[in-house]
Amino acid sequence: MLRRVATRWHERAGVPVGPGDDMAVIEVGGARLLVAADPVIEGVHFEPGTHERRVAAKAVHRNCSDAAAMGAIPRATIMCVMLGQGCDQDAAERLLDALCDTADAAGCPSVGGDISVHDGPTTVAVTLIADPAGAEPVLRSRARAGDDLYVTGVLGGSMVDENGYIHHLDFSPRVAVGRALVEDASLRPNAMIDLSDGLARDLPRVLEASGGLGAEIELNRLPVREVVAGQDGWRRAIGDGEDYELLMSCSSAMPATIRGVRLTRIGRVVADGGLRYLTGDGRCFTEAELSGLGWEHGR
Amino acid sequence: MLRRVATRWHERAGVPVGPGDDMAVIEVGGARLLVAADPVIEGVHFEPGTHERRVAAKAVHRNCSDAAAMGAIPRATIMCVMLGQGCDQDAAERLLDALCDTADAAGCPSVGGDISVHDGPTTVAVTLIADPAGAEPVLRSRARAGDDLYVTGVLGGSMVDENGYIHHLDFSPRVAVGRALVEDASLRPNAMIDLSDGLARDLPRVLEASGGLGAEIELNRLPVREVVAGQDGWRRAIGDGEDYELLMSCSSAMPATIRGVRLTRIGRVVADGGLRYLTGDGRCFTEAELSGLGWEHGR
């Protein structure tokens, strides 16, 4: 249901870059700016009992990750906080303090919003305003056949508790990397997206938005988070989601690291044929064939 | 609880005009813009079963009312839609279509956002971006002793069904009036706010933000919605809330109408003494004394 209504909604945009990219690009008062909004909902995006600092971090950082994917700089946040009935005053204050602290630290202070109590799960809907700051935003729709595909960091296992670090709550958005990519013309990707739903879902968005291209992913090149590495690590890397890493489509070779963050070439864009996965022994699978092998999306 | 946490949150702002006014004023890319966010929540801001067009109208228009109170022009909206479990696909599509239509008609097209399903009441959190468009935004904090107080339209009875018109769902935000007030220096109010919680709650916000001023409201001057007029109509006018009319504090006399909307002088700002209500027979009550007479806030 969501897909159908979301598509219909998104087709309605009348702006330079509308819904469908990581952020919308609009013009107000002669300036271009980028806006996006994503909520975090108790029971959907975080478990009841999650520390307020982690809830706040995820609420702010998943929006900053969208700015990173456009090469833009987060500037301000506006928040609607809906507190569940079980949220007492101390918890509410901790959450709101944490939201302010996180937003301040991310360079996008909370400048307004609303706080309500409702008969539902605690929800924080954050709108982020970001600044292209002189650089053309990188869209997801400009990938070209022949591009190499790169990702930042490692993929998979975002829900695993690694001695207290749980990536989907504790990640750092790749804002500095995104910015470095647009500030140096030799590094600028043709297309970029942040990996929120997993490579297997997010890469097709790039291919589709870029006019129906295909791609080949070399499974043995995927940088897999150590805690889920192993024989089937690639399944986790393409399907777990919530990596909040950057996926980029580039015509030029990229360095091994940018701003201290590892970049890995994981495959290439081809003219057509959809998304295919290549194994180390030369076999090639579509996603449907992978599903036939028992693979399922992590979400 | 909400008041305490909201105050604490709002004290954290580091922007030209931060949380606490109707909209925050921020600078991005050399341009000034205004942002605000307010949700509408099923069971809080609208009853279950309310037509999606009315839900959408309220969600968009209550934010536009904030822009009106600053004298700014709505330009774009970003929406987080959380659908309750009882919301089927048809209802979801109607709601999203209505949100787009309403936002388009209000001049602030929906440029992005997110749609989720959650285990709670259907909620639409709208962030509005508005443009000062060359006019200094009117703040709530610049009222002066000696100012006259005016309101647009009529007050009270916003929840009453008047042959199918229910003001709190069906109102038109006073954007054109707000704009007319800032485009003519002779009309510009010193301070302005939109009446969302009722005069008895919203006027003290102006007085407090303006350095602790007082005010006298002449009860027999209050423009009361006809359906609740009568002996106690003034109680409804000051307490019902959800009027979404503009309250302004002006040093110069105002015309009887602006853009076809009635303006009524309802009292004046004084140096101190808090908010007092004057009756036609010369008696003067504080809000506490009114409460002692059996009066209660409508919300």
mmCIF file of C-alpha atoms in Angstrom, chain A:
data_model
loop_
_atom_site.group_PDB
_atom_site.id
_atom_site.type_symbol
_atom_site.label_atom_id
_atom_site.label_comp_id
_atom_site.label_asym_id
_atom_site.label_seq_id
_atom_site.Cartn_x
_atom_site.Cartn_y
_atom_site.Cartn_z
ATOM 1 C CA MET A 1 0.000 0.000 0.000
ATOM 2 C CA LEU A 2 2.688 2.464 1.004
ATOM 3 C CA ARG A 3 4.514 2.115 -2.275
ATOM 4 C CA ARG A 4 1.447 2.912 -4.348
ATOM 5 C CA VAL A 5 0.306 5.899 -2.347
ATOM 6 C CA ALA A 6 3.835 7.200 -1.988
ATOM 7 C CA THR A 7 4.422 7.024 -5.733
ATOM 8 C CA ARG A 8 1.195 8.804 -6.433
ATOM 9 C CA TRP A 9 2.032 11.458 -3.871
ATOM 10 C CA HIS A 10 5.536 11.943 -5.174
ATOM 11 C CA GLU A 11 4.391 12.385 -8.749
ATOM 12 C CA ARG A 12 2.640 15.563 -7.655
ATOM 13 C CA ALA A 13 5.740 17.650 -7.022
ATOM 14 C CA GLY A 14 6.277 20.932 -8.851
ATOM 15 C CA VAL A 15 9.766 21.865 -7.707
ATOM 16 C CA PRO A 16 13.329 21.723 -9.151
ATOM 17 C CA VAL A 17 13.967 18.374 -7.480
ATOM 18 C CA GLY A 18 10.929 16.996 -5.800
ATOM 19 C CA PRO A 19 10.025 14.049 -3.656
ATOM 20 C CA GLY A 20 11.798 10.920 -4.799
ATOM 21 C CA ASP A 21 15.352 12.071 -4.236
ATOM 22 C CA ASP A 22 16.908 12.029 -0.769
ATOM 23 C CA MET A 23 15.940 15.663 -0.283
ATOM 24 C CA ALA A 24 13.798 18.084 -2.237
ATOM 25 C CA VAL A 25 15.488 21.169 -3.661
ATOM 26 C CA ILE A 26 13.424 24.339 -3.386
ATOM 27 C CA GLU A 27 13.957 28.049 -3.882
ATOM 28 C CA VAL A 28 12.880 30.538 -1.252
ATOM 29 C CA GLY A 29 13.792 34.202 -1.253
ATOM 30 C CA GLY A 30 16.279 33.703 -4.079
ATOM 31 C CA ALA A 31 18.223 30.969 -2.287
ATOM 32 C CA ARG A 32 18.198 27.267 -3.008
ATOM 33 C CA LEU A 33 17.843 24.944 -0.092
ATOM 34 C CA LEU A 34 17.170 21.294 0.512
ATOM 35 C CA VAL A 35 14.475 19.859 2.744
ATOM 36 C CA ALA A 36 13.566 16.365 3.871
ATOM 37 C CA ALA A 37 11.618 14.791 6.689
ATOM 38 C CA ASP A 38 11.741 11.355 8.252
ATOM 39 C CA PRO A 39 10.173 10.164 11.458
ATOM 40 C CA VAL A 40 11.365 7.645 14.010
ATOM 41 C CA ILE A 41 8.520 5.705 15.568
ATOM 42 C CA GLU A 42 8.701 3.545 18.699
ATOM 43 C CA GLY A 43 8.143 -0.066 17.724
ATOM 44 C CA VAL A 44 9.035 0.637 14.082
ATOM 45 C CA HIS A 45 12.393 2.402 14.084
ATOM 46 C CA PHE A 46 13.421 1.724 17.670
ATOM 47 C CA GLU A 47 12.350 -0.698 20.390
ATOM 48 C CA PRO A 48 10.483 0.471 23.489
ATOM 49 C CA GLY A 49 13.018 1.142 26.212
ATOM 50 C CA THR A 50 15.725 2.402 23.865
ATOM 51 C CA HIS A 51 17.759 5.151 25.552
ATOM 52 C CA GLU A 52 16.513 8.611 24.634
ATOM 53 C CA ARG A 53 19.977 9.631 23.427
ATOM 54 C CA ARG A 54 19.871 6.862 20.859
ATOM 55 C CA VAL A 55 16.340 7.706 19.755
ATOM 56 C CA ALA A 56 17.363 11.329 19.328
ATOM 57 C CA ALA A 57 20.537 10.392 17.486
ATOM 58 C CA LYS A 58 18.658 8.228 15.034
ATOM 59 C CA ALA A 59 15.933 10.845 14.514
ATOM 60 C CA VAL A 60 18.454 13.549 13.634
ATOM 61 C CA HIS A 61 21.122 11.450 11.930
ATOM 62 C CA ARG A 62 18.887 9.625 9.487
ATOM 63 C CA ASN A 63 17.909 13.022 8.112
ATOM 64 C CA CYS A 64 21.539 14.177 8.051
ATOM 65 C CA SER A 65 22.304 11.034 6.075
ATOM 66 C CA ASP A 66 19.924 12.320 3.392
ATOM 67 C CA ALA A 67 21.844 15.612 3.301
ATOM 68 C CA ALA A 68 25.104 13.660 3.013
ATOM 69 C CA ALA A 69 23.728 11.841 -0.026
ATOM 70 C CA MET A 70 23.080 15.188 -1.743
ATOM 71 C CA GLY A 71 26.475 16.651 -0.759
ATOM 72 C CA ALA A 72 24.714 19.302 1.310
ATOM 73 C CA ILE A 73 25.325 20.766 4.756
ATOM 74 C CA PRO A 74 22.659 20.331 7.468
ATOM 75 C CA ARG A 75 21.644 23.741 8.824
ATOM 76 C CA ALA A 76 18.449 23.515 10.889
ATOM 77 C CA THR A 77 15.879 21.054 12.140
ATOM 78 C CA ILE A 78 12.191 21.421 12.974
ATOM 79 C CA MET A 79 10.685 18.666 15.090
ATOM 80 C CA CYS A 80 7.224 17.362 15.875
ATOM 81 C CA VAL A 81 7.462 15.209 18.975
ATOM 82 C CA MET A 82 4.481 12.984 19.791
ATOM 83 C CA LEU A 83 4.949 11.471 23.244
ATOM 84 C CA GLY A 84 3.304 8.135 24.004
ATOM 85 C CA GLN A 85 1.206 7.804 27.143
ATOM 86 C CA GLY A 86 3.937 5.747 28.789
ATOM 87 C CA CYS A 87 6.495 8.531 28.438
ATOM 88 C CA ASP A 88 6.815 10.303 31.795
ATOM 89 C CA GLN A 89 8.115 13.807 32.329
ATOM 90 C CA ASP A 90 11.690 12.758 33.041
ATOM 91 C CA ALA A 91 11.813 10.642 29.916
ATOM 92 C CA ALA A 92 10.268 13.454 27.875
ATOM 93 C CA GLU A 93 12.852 15.925 29.142
ATOM 94 C CA ARG A 94 15.676 13.524 28.432
ATOM 95 C CA LEU A 95 14.380 12.999 24.903
ATOM 96 C CA LEU A 96 13.973 16.704 24.179
ATOM 97 C CA ASP A 97 17.370 17.565 25.651
ATOM 98 C CA ALA A 98 18.933 14.803 23.605
ATOM 99 C CA LEU A 99 17.227 16.038 20.433
ATOM 100 C CA CYS A 100 18.639 19.533 21.008
ATOM 101 C CA ASP A 101 22.106 18.252 21.840
ATOM 102 C CA THR A 102 22.235 15.937 18.849
ATOM 103 C CA ALA A 103 20.951 18.571 16.461
ATOM 104 C CA ASP A 104 23.418 21.150 17.815
ATOM 105 C CA ALA A 105 26.303 18.715 17.457
ATOM 106 C CA ALA A 106 25.246 17.912 13.900
ATOM 107 C CA GLY A 107 25.261 21.613 12.985
ATOM 108 C CA CYS A 108 21.503 21.775 12.479
ATOM 109 C CA PRO A 109 20.030 23.213 15.696
ATOM 110 C CA SER A 110 16.407 22.605 16.481
ATOM 111 C CA VAL A 111 14.708 25.907 15.665
ATOM 112 C CA GLY A 112 11.109 24.998 16.330
ATOM 113 C CA GLY A 113 8.417 22.439 16.340
ATOM 114 C CA ASP A 114 5.711 21.054 18.487
ATOM 115 C CA ILE A 115 5.295 18.673 21.395
ATOM 116 C CA SER A 116 2.086 16.687 21.895
ATOM 117 C CA VAL A 117 0.942 13.716 23.917
ATOM 118 C CA HIS A 118 -1.020 11.092 22.004
ATOM 119 C CA ASP A 119 -2.440 7.623 22.383
ATOM 120 C CA GLY A 120 0.210 5.947 20.272
ATOM 121 C CA PRO A 121 3.904 5.145 20.110
ATOM 122 C CA THR A 122 6.409 7.886 20.890
ATOM 123 C CA THR A 123 7.303 9.455 17.549
ATOM 124 C CA VAL A 124 9.785 12.116 16.517
ATOM 125 C CA ALA A 125 9.242 13.602 13.056
ATOM 126 C CA VAL A 126 12.291 15.643 12.093
ATOM 127 C CA THR A 127 12.410 18.009 9.139
ATOM 128 C CA LEU A 128 15.917 18.941 8.052
ATOM 129 C CA ILE A 129 16.888 22.040 6.126
ATOM 130 C CA ALA A 130 20.231 21.785 4.368
ATOM 131 C CA ASP A 131 22.356 24.157 2.355
ATOM 132 C CA PRO A 132 23.922 23.243 -1.001
ATOM 133 C CA ALA A 133 26.532 25.895 -0.085
ATOM 134 C CA GLY A 134 27.656 26.538 -3.624
ATOM 135 C CA ALA A 135 27.700 22.924 -4.808
ATOM 136 C CA GLU A 136 25.145 21.429 -7.138
ATOM 137 C CA PRO A 137 23.307 18.719 -5.179
ATOM 138 C CA VAL A 138 24.103 15.184 -6.310
ATOM 139 C CA LEU A 139 20.936 13.473 -7.485
ATOM 140 C CA ARG A 140 20.144 9.796 -7.573
ATOM 141 C CA SER A 141 18.990 10.058 -11.155
ATOM 142 C CA ARG A 142 22.228 10.748 -13.019
ATOM 143 C CA ALA A 143 23.981 7.364 -12.997
ATOM 144 C CA ARG A 144 25.454 6.358 -16.371
ATOM 145 C CA ALA A 145 26.200 3.004 -17.951
ATOM 146 C CA GLY A 146 29.875 2.281 -17.392
ATOM 147 C CA ASP A 147 30.021 4.002 -13.984
ATOM 148 C CA ASP A 148 31.717 2.199 -11.137
ATOM 149 C CA LEU A 149 29.687 1.738 -7.972
ATOM 150 C CA TYR A 150 31.273 2.530 -4.599
ATOM 151 C CA VAL A 151 30.055 2.388 -1.034
ATOM 152 C CA THR A 152 31.396 3.971 2.125
ATOM 153 C CA GLY A 153 32.126 1.914 5.251
ATOM 154 C CA VAL A 154 30.776 -1.595 5.745
ATOM 155 C CA LEU A 155 27.322 -3.044 5.201
ATOM 156 C CA GLY A 156 24.988 -5.422 7.032
ATOM 157 C CA GLY A 157 24.386 -6.269 10.643
ATOM 158 C CA SER A 158 23.007 -2.854 11.532
ATOM 159 C CA MET A 159 20.749 -4.355 14.210
ATOM 160 C CA VAL A 160 23.431 -6.467 15.893
ATOM 161 C CA ASP A 161 24.597 -5.418 19.330
ATOM 162 C CA GLU A 162 28.394 -5.355 19.129
ATOM 163 C CA ASN A 163 29.450 -4.829 22.734
ATOM 164 C CA GLY A 164 27.066 -1.926 23.065
ATOM 165 C CA TYR A 165 27.374 -0.481 19.560
ATOM 166 C CA ILE A 166 24.226 -0.961 17.481
ATOM 167 C CA HIS A 167 24.817 0.560 14.105
ATOM 168 C CA HIS A 168 21.253 1.560 13.185
ATOM 169 C CA LEU A 169 21.064 3.661 16.367
ATOM 170 C CA ASP A 170 24.685 4.698 16.792
ATOM 171 C CA PHE A 171 25.867 5.454 13.244
ATOM 172 C CA SER A 172 27.498 8.725 12.214
ATOM 173 C CA PRO A 173 25.970 10.232 9.073
ATOM 174 C CA ARG A 174 28.475 10.625 6.233
ATOM 175 C CA VAL A 175 28.060 14.381 5.904
ATOM 176 C CA ALA A 176 31.780 15.174 5.720
ATOM 177 C CA VAL A 177 32.303 12.527 3.035
ATOM 178 C CA GLY A 178 29.327 13.774 1.019
ATOM 179 C CA ARG A 179 30.655 17.287 1.213
ATOM 180 C CA ALA A 180 34.194 16.284 0.228
ATOM 181 C CA LEU A 181 32.762 14.547 -2.828
ATOM 182 C CA VAL A 182 31.057 17.678 -4.152
ATOM 183 C CA GLU A 183 33.820 20.110 -3.275
ATOM 184 C CA ASP A 184 36.377 18.401 -5.539
ATOM 185 C CA ALA A 185 35.238 18.081 -9.167
ATOM 186 C CA SER A 186 37.510 15.050 -9.677
ATOM 187 C CA LEU A 187 35.628 13.157 -6.954
ATOM 188 C CA ARG A 188 32.091 14.180 -7.786
ATOM 189 C CA PRO A 189 29.807 11.138 -8.272
ATOM 190 C CA ASN A 190 27.258 11.152 -11.067
ATOM 191 C CA ALA A 191 24.624 9.834 -8.660
ATOM 192 C CA MET A 192 24.426 9.143 -4.938
ATOM 193 C CA ILE A 193 21.953 7.782 -2.401
ATOM 194 C CA ASP A 194 22.182 6.823 1.244
ATOM 195 C CA LEU A 195 21.619 3.165 2.062
ATOM 196 C CA SER A 196 18.657 3.111 4.405
ATOM 197 C CA ASP A 197 16.715 0.099 3.138
ATOM 198 C CA GLY A 198 19.682 -1.988 2.011
ATOM 199 C CA LEU A 199 21.649 -2.139 -1.234
ATOM 200 C CA ALA A 200 19.141 -4.559 -2.811
ATOM 201 C CA ARG A 201 16.389 -1.972 -2.437
ATOM 202 C CA ASP A 202 18.272 1.294 -2.695
ATOM 203 C CA LEU A 203 20.413 0.547 -5.760
ATOM 204 C CA PRO A 204 17.340 -0.201 -7.919
ATOM 205 C CA ARG A 205 16.047 3.251 -6.977
ATOM 206 C CA VAL A 206 19.164 4.772 -8.509
ATOM 207 C CA LEU A 207 18.924 2.574 -11.618
ATOM 208 C CA GLU A 208 15.245 3.294 -12.109
ATOM 209 C CA ALA A 209 15.597 7.048 -11.509
ATOM 210 C CA SER A 210 18.483 7.105 -13.998
ATOM 211 C CA GLY A 211 16.315 5.887 -16.837
ATOM 212 C CA GLY A 212 16.188 2.117 -16.313
ATOM 213 C CA LEU A 213 19.842 1.141 -16.163
ATOM 214 C CA GLY A 214 21.206 -2.174 -14.891
ATOM 215 C CA ALA A 215 24.045 -3.023 -12.510
ATOM 216 C CA GLU A 216 26.363 -5.872 -11.624
ATOM 217 C CA ILE A 217 27.393 -6.247 -8.000
ATOM 218 C CA GLU A 218 30.434 -8.405 -7.256
ATOM 219 C CA LEU A 219 29.377 -10.157 -4.082
ATOM 220 C CA ASN A 220 32.909 -10.966 -2.947
ATOM 221 C CA ARG A 221 33.826 -7.301 -3.054
ATOM 222 C CA LEU A 222 31.073 -6.218 -0.668
ATOM 223 C CA PRO A 223 32.514 -4.725 2.520
ATOM 224 C CA VAL A 224 30.648 -6.736 5.173
ATOM 225 C CA ARG A 225 30.434 -5.688 8.813
ATOM 226 C CA GLU A 226 32.714 -8.041 10.717
ATOM 227 C CA VAL A 227 30.025 -9.254 13.090
ATOM 228 C CA VAL A 228 27.983 -10.707 10.208
ATOM 229 C CA ALA A 229 30.876 -11.659 7.928
ATOM 230 C CA GLY A 230 31.168 -15.266 6.791
ATOM 231 C CA GLN A 231 29.796 -17.461 4.071
ATOM 232 C CA ASP A 232 26.496 -15.623 3.776
ATOM 233 C CA GLY A 233 27.746 -12.210 4.799
ATOM 234 C CA TRP A 234 26.839 -10.801 1.404
ATOM 235 C CA ARG A 235 23.181 -11.593 2.060
ATOM 236 C CA ARG A 236 23.326 -9.430 5.163
ATOM 237 C CA ALA A 237 25.247 -6.728 3.307
ATOM 238 C CA ILE A 238 22.642 -6.330 0.581
ATOM 239 C CA GLY A 239 19.531 -6.930 2.650
ATOM 240 C CA ASP A 240 19.825 -5.868 6.263
ATOM 241 C CA GLY A 241 19.259 -2.179 5.654
ATOM 242 C CA GLU A 242 19.828 0.801 7.958
ATOM 243 C CA ASP A 243 23.474 1.028 6.954
ATOM 244 C CA TYR A 244 23.284 4.788 6.379
ATOM 245 C CA GLU A 245 26.337 4.512 4.167
ATOM 246 C CA LEU A 246 26.640 6.293 0.834
ATOM 247 C CA LEU A 247 26.272 4.450 -2.468
ATOM 248 C CA MET A 248 27.744 6.364 -5.392
ATOM 249 C CA SER A 249 27.937 5.927 -9.121
ATOM 250 C CA CYS A 250 31.201 7.384 -10.479
ATOM 251 C CA SER A 251 32.853 7.791 -13.876
ATOM 252 C CA SER A 252 36.305 8.249 -12.362
ATOM 253 C CA ALA A 253 38.304 6.035 -10.013
ATOM 254 C CA MET A 254 37.860 6.951 -6.370
ATOM 255 C CA PRO A 255 40.483 6.977 -3.618
ATOM 256 C CA ALA A 256 40.582 4.187 -1.018
ATOM 257 C CA THR A 257 39.429 6.555 1.714
ATOM 258 C CA ILE A 258 37.807 9.976 1.944
ATOM 259 C CA ARG A 259 37.942 11.900 5.213
ATOM 260 C CA GLY A 260 39.158 8.728 6.857
ATOM 261 C CA VAL A 261 36.210 6.673 5.638
ATOM 262 C CA ARG A 262 36.830 3.597 3.513
ATOM 263 C CA LEU A 263 35.460 3.541 -0.032
ATOM 264 C CA THR A 264 34.970 0.200 -1.776
ATOM 265 C CA ARG A 265 34.227 -0.456 -5.414
ATOM 266 C CA ILE A 266 31.472 -3.070 -5.422
ATOM 267 C CA GLY A 267 30.470 -3.282 -9.073
ATOM 268 C CA ARG A 268 29.394 -1.262 -12.043
ATOM 269 C CA VAL A 269 26.426 0.227 -13.855
ATOM 270 C CA VAL A 270 25.439 -1.370 -17.161
ATOM 271 C CA ALA A 271 23.028 -0.324 -19.863
ATOM 272 C CA ASP A 272 20.222 -2.689 -18.945
ATOM 273 C CA GLY A 273 19.308 -6.024 -17.446
ATOM 274 C CA GLY A 274 18.278 -4.828 -14.011
ATOM 275 C CA LEU A 275 20.335 -5.613 -10.950
ATOM 276 C CA ARG A 276 22.500 -8.755 -11.021
ATOM 277 C CA TYR A 277 24.786 -10.252 -8.429
ATOM 278 C CA LEU A 278 28.052 -11.936 -9.510
ATOM 279 C CA THR A 279 29.585 -14.651 -7.332
ATOM 280 C CA GLY A 280 33.307 -15.296 -7.042
ATOM 281 C CA ASP A 281 33.010 -18.441 -9.138
ATOM 282 C CA GLY A 282 31.481 -16.609 -12.068
ATOM 283 C CA ARG A 283 27.800 -17.309 -11.476
ATOM 284 C CA CYS A 284 25.266 -14.519 -11.888
ATOM 285 C CA PHE A 285 21.958 -14.176 -10.065
ATOM 286 C CA THR A 286 19.022 -11.848 -10.261
ATOM 287 C CA GLU A 287 17.337 -10.831 -7.057
ATOM 288 C CA ALA A 288 14.455 -13.177 -7.888
ATOM 289 C CA GLU A 289 16.918 -16.057 -8.214
ATOM 290 C CA LEU A 290 18.472 -15.098 -4.907
ATOM 291 C CA SER A 291 15.013 -15.196 -3.357
ATOM 292 C CA GLY A 292 14.567 -18.667 -4.823
ATOM 293 C CA LEU A 293 17.732 -19.636 -2.927
ATOM 294 C CA GLY A 294 16.056 -18.713 0.325
ATOM 295 C CA TRP A 295 17.240 -15.153 0.553
ATOM 296 C CA GLU A 296 14.857 -12.634 2.007
ATOM 297 C CA HIS A 297 15.012 -8.954 2.591
ATOM 298 C CA GLY A 298 16.094 -8.145 6.112
ATOM 299 C CA ARG A 299 13.129 -5.819 6.405
#
